[in-house]
mmCIF file of C-alpha atoms in Angstrom:
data_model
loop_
_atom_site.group_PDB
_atom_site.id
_atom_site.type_symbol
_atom_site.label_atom_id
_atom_site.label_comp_id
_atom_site.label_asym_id
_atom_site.label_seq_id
_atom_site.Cartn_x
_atom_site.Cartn_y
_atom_site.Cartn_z
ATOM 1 C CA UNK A 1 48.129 57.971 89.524
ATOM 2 C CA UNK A 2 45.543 56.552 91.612
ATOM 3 C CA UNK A 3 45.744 52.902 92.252
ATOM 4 C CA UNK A 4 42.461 50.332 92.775
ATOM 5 C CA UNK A 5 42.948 48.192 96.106
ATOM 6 C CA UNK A 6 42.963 44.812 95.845
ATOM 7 C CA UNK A 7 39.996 44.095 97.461
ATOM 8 C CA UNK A 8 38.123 47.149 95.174
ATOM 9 C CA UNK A 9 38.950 45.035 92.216
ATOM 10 C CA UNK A 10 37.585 41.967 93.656
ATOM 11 C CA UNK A 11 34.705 43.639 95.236
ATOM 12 C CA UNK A 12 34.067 44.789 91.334
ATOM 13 C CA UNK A 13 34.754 41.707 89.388
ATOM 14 C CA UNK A 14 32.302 39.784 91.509
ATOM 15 C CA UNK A 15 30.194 42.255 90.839
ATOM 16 C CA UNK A 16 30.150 42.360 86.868
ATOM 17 C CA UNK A 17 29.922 38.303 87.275
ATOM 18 C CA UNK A 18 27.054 38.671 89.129
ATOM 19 C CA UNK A 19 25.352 40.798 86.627
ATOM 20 C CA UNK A 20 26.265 38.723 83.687
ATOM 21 C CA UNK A 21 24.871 35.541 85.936
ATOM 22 C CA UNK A 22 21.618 37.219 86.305
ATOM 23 C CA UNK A 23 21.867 37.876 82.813
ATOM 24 C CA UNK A 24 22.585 34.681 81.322
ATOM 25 C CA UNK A 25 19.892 33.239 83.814
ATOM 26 C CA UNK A 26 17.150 35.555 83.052
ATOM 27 C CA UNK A 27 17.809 34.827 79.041
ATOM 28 C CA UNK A 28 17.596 30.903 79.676
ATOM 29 C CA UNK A 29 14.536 31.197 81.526
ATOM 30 C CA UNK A 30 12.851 33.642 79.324
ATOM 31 C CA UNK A 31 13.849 32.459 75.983
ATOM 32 C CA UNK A 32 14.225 28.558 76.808
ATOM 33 C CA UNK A 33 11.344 26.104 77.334
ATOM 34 C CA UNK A 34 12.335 22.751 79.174
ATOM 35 C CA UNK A 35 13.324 19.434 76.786
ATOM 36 C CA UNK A 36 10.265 17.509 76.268
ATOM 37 C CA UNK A 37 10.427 13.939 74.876
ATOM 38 C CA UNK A 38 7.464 12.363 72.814
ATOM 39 C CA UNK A 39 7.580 8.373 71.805
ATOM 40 C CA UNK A 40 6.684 8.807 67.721
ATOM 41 C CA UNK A 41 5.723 5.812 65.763
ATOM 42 C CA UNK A 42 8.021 6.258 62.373
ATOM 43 C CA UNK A 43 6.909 4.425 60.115
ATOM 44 C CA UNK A 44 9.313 2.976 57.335
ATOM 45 C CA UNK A 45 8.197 0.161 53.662
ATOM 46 C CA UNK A 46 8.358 -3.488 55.131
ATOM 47 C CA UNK A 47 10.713 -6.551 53.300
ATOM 48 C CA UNK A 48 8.547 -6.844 50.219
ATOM 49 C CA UNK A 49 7.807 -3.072 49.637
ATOM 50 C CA UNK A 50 4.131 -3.631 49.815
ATOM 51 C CA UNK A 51 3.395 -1.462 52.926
ATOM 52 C CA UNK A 52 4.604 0.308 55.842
ATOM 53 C CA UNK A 53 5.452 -0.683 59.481
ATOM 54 C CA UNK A 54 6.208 0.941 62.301
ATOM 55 C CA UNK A 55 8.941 1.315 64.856
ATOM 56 C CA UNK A 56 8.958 3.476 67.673
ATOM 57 C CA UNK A 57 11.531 5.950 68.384
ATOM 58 C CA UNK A 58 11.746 8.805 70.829
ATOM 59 C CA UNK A 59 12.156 12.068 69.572
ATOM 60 C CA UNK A 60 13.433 15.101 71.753
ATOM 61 C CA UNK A 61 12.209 18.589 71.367
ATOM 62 C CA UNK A 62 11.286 22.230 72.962
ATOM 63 C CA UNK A 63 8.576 23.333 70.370
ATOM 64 C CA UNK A 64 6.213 21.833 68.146
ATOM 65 C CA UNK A 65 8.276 23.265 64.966
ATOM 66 C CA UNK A 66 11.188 21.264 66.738
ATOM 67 C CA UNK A 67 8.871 18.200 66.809
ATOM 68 C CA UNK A 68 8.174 18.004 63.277
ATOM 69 C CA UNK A 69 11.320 18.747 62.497
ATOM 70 C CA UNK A 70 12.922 15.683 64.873
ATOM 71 C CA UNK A 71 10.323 13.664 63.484
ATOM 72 C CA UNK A 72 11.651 14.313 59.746
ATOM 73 C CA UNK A 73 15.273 14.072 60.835
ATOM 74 C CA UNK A 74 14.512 10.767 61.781
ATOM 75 C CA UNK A 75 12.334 9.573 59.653
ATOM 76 C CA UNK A 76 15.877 10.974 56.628
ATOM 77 C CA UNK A 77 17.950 9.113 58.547
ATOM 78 C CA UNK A 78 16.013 5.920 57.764
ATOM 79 C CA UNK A 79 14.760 2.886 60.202
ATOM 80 C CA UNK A 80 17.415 1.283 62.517
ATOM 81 C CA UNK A 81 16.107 -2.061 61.447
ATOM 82 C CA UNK A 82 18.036 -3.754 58.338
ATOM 83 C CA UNK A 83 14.619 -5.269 57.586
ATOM 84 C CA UNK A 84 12.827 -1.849 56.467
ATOM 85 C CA UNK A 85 13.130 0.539 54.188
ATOM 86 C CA UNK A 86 13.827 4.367 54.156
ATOM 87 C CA UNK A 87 10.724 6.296 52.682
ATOM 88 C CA UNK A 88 13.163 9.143 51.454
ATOM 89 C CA UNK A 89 17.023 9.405 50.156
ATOM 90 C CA UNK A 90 19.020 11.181 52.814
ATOM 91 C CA UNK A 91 18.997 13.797 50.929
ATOM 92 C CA UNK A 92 15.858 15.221 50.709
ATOM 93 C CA UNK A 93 15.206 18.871 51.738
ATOM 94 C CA UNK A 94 12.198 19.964 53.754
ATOM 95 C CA UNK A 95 11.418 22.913 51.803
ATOM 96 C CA UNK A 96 8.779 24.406 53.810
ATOM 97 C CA UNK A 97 6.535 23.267 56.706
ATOM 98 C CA UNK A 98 3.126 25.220 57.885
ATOM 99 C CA UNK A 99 1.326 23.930 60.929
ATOM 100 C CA UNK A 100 -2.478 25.872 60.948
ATOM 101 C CA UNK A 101 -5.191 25.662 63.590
ATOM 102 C CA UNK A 102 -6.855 21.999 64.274
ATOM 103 C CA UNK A 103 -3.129 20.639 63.505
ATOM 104 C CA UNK A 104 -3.531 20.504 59.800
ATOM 105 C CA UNK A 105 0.236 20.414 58.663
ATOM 106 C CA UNK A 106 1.585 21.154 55.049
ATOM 107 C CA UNK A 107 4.990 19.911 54.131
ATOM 108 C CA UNK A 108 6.769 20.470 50.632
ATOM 109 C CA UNK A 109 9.593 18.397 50.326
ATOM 110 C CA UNK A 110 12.792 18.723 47.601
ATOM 111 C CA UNK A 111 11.819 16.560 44.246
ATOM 112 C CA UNK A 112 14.761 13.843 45.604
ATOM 113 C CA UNK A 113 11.121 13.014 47.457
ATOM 114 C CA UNK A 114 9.620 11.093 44.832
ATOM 115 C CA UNK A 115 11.223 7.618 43.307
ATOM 116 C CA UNK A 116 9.968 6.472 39.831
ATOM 117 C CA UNK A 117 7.552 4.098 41.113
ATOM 118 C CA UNK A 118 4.172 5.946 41.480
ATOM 119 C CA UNK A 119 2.902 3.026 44.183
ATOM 120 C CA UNK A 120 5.998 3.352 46.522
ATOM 121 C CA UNK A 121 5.067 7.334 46.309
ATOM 122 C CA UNK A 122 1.904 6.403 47.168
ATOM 123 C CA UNK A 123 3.159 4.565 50.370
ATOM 124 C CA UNK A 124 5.731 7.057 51.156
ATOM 125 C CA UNK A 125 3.679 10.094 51.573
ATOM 126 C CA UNK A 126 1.298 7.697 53.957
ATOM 127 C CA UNK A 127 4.201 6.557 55.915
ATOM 128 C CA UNK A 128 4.950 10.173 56.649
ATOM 129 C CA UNK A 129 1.236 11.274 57.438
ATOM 130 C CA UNK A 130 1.077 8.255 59.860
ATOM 131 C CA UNK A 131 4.186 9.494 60.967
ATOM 132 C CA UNK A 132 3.491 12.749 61.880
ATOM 133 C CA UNK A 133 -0.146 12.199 62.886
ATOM 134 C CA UNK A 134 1.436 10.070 65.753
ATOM 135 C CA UNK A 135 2.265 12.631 67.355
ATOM 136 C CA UNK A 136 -0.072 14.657 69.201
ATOM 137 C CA UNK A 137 -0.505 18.324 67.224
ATOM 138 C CA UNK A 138 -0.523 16.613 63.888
ATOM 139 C CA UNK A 139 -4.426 15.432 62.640
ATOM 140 C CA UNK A 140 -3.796 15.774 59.012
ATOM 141 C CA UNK A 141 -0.856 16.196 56.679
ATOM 142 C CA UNK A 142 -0.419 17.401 53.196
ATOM 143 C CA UNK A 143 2.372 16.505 51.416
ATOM 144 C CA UNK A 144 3.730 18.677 48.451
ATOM 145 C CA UNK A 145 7.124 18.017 46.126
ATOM 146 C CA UNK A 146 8.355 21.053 44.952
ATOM 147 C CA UNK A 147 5.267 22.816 45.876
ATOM 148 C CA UNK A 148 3.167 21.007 43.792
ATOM 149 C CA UNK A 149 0.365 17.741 45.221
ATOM 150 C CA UNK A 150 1.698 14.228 44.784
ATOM 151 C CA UNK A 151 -0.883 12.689 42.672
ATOM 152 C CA UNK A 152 -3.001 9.176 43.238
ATOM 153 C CA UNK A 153 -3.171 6.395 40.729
ATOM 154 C CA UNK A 154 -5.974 7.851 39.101
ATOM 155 C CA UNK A 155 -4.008 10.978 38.645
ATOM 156 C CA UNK A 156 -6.099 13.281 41.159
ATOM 157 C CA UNK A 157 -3.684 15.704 43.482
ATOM 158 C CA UNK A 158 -3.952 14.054 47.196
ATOM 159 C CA UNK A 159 -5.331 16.429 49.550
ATOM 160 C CA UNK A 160 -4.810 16.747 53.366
ATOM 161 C CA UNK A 161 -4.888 12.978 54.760
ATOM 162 C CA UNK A 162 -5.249 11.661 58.263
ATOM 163 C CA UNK A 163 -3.796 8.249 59.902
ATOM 164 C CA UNK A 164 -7.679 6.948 59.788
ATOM 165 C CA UNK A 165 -8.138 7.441 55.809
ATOM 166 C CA UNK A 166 -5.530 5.171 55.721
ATOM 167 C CA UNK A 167 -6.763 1.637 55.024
ATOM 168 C CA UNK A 168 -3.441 -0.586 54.784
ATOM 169 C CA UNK A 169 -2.512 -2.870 56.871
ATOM 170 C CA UNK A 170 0.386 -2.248 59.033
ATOM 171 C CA UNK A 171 2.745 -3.908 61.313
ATOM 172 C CA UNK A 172 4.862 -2.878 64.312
ATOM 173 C CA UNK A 173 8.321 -3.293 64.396
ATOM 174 C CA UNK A 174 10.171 -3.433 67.712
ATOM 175 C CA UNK A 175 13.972 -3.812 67.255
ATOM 176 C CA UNK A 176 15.807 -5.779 69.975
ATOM 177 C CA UNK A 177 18.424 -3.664 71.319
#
C-alpha cells in the first residue's frame, strides 16, 4: 500500500479549499447584487377611518421584485403607530404581482383584501398605490382581488391609478422612537 505524506495531504486539502473559495466567491459575485435600502412612505387609515397617513419606514432589498415585495410585507404587518390602522388583515396573500415598462405595476391580492365597507376599500387600495408609487419604479398601480378590479362607488372597475389622481388629504406620521 502506498501511503500519502503528510504534507501531500495538506498540500491537497488547501487545495480543494481553495477551489471551493473561488467557487463560493465567484457565485456571490455573479448571482448576488449588493443590499440597497430605500426610505418608503407606507401609508396606513388615520384615528377616524376617514383617510390615510403616512409613516416612513425603510425597506431593504436587492431587486425591484424584492422592493415590492418588502414594501407589502410591511405594509401586512400593519403601522408601528397604535394610532393607525392596518389597510389589510395579516393574512392576505399577494397572489400575483407584474411590473411592465414605464413602472405600471399590477397586484392581485387574496379576497381577505377587501372588508365589507366599500369606502374603507376605496381607501385601502389608495393607501397601497401611494404606497408603492413612493418608491421610485412604481408610477401607477392596479389593484385586483382575486383577479378581478375593485370597483368605485359608482360601481365602475378602478383602473391603473397614480399618487397624483389621488385627491385626499393626507397627513404624515412620524413615530417617536
Amino acid at each position: 500500500m502506498r501511503y500519502m505524506s503528510k504534507k501531500k495531504i495538506a498540500a491537497i486539502s488547501v487545495a480543494v479549499l481553495l477551489i471551493i473559495s473561488a467557487i463560493v466567491a465567484a457565485l456571490f459575485i455573479a448571482g448576488g447584487k449588493h443590499i440597497e435600502q430605500i426610505g418608503v412612505d407606507l401609508y396606513f387609515i388615520n384615528d377616524d377611518g376617514t383617510g390615510i397617513v403616512s409613516e416612513p419606514q425603510n425597506i431593504r432589498y436587492r431587486t425591484d421584485d424584492d422592493l415590492i415585495r418588502g414594501t407589502f410585507d410591511q405594509l401586512r404587518r400593519g403601522p408601528s403607530s397604535s394610532k393607525l390602522k392596518p389597510i389589510m388583515p395579516k393574512d392576505t396573500e399577494i397572489t400575483g404581482i407584474e411590473l411592465s415598462g414605464g413602472g405600471f405595476l399590477t397586484v392581485n391580492f387574496s379576497e381577505k383584501f377587501l372588508s365589507d365597507d366599500p369606502s374603507r376599500n376605496i381607501l385601502n387600495v389608495y393607501a397601497v398605490v401611494k404606497t408603492l408609487c413612493s418608491t421610485a419604479h412604481v408610477s401607477s398601480v392596479k389593484v385586483l382581488v382575486g383577479g378581478e378590479p375593485i370597483t368605485d362607488r359608482d360601481k365602475k372597475p378602478l383602473e391603473y391609478i397614480s399618487a397624483s389622481d389621488i385627491n385626499l388629504e393626507t397627513e404624515e406620521y412620524r413615530s417617536e422612537l
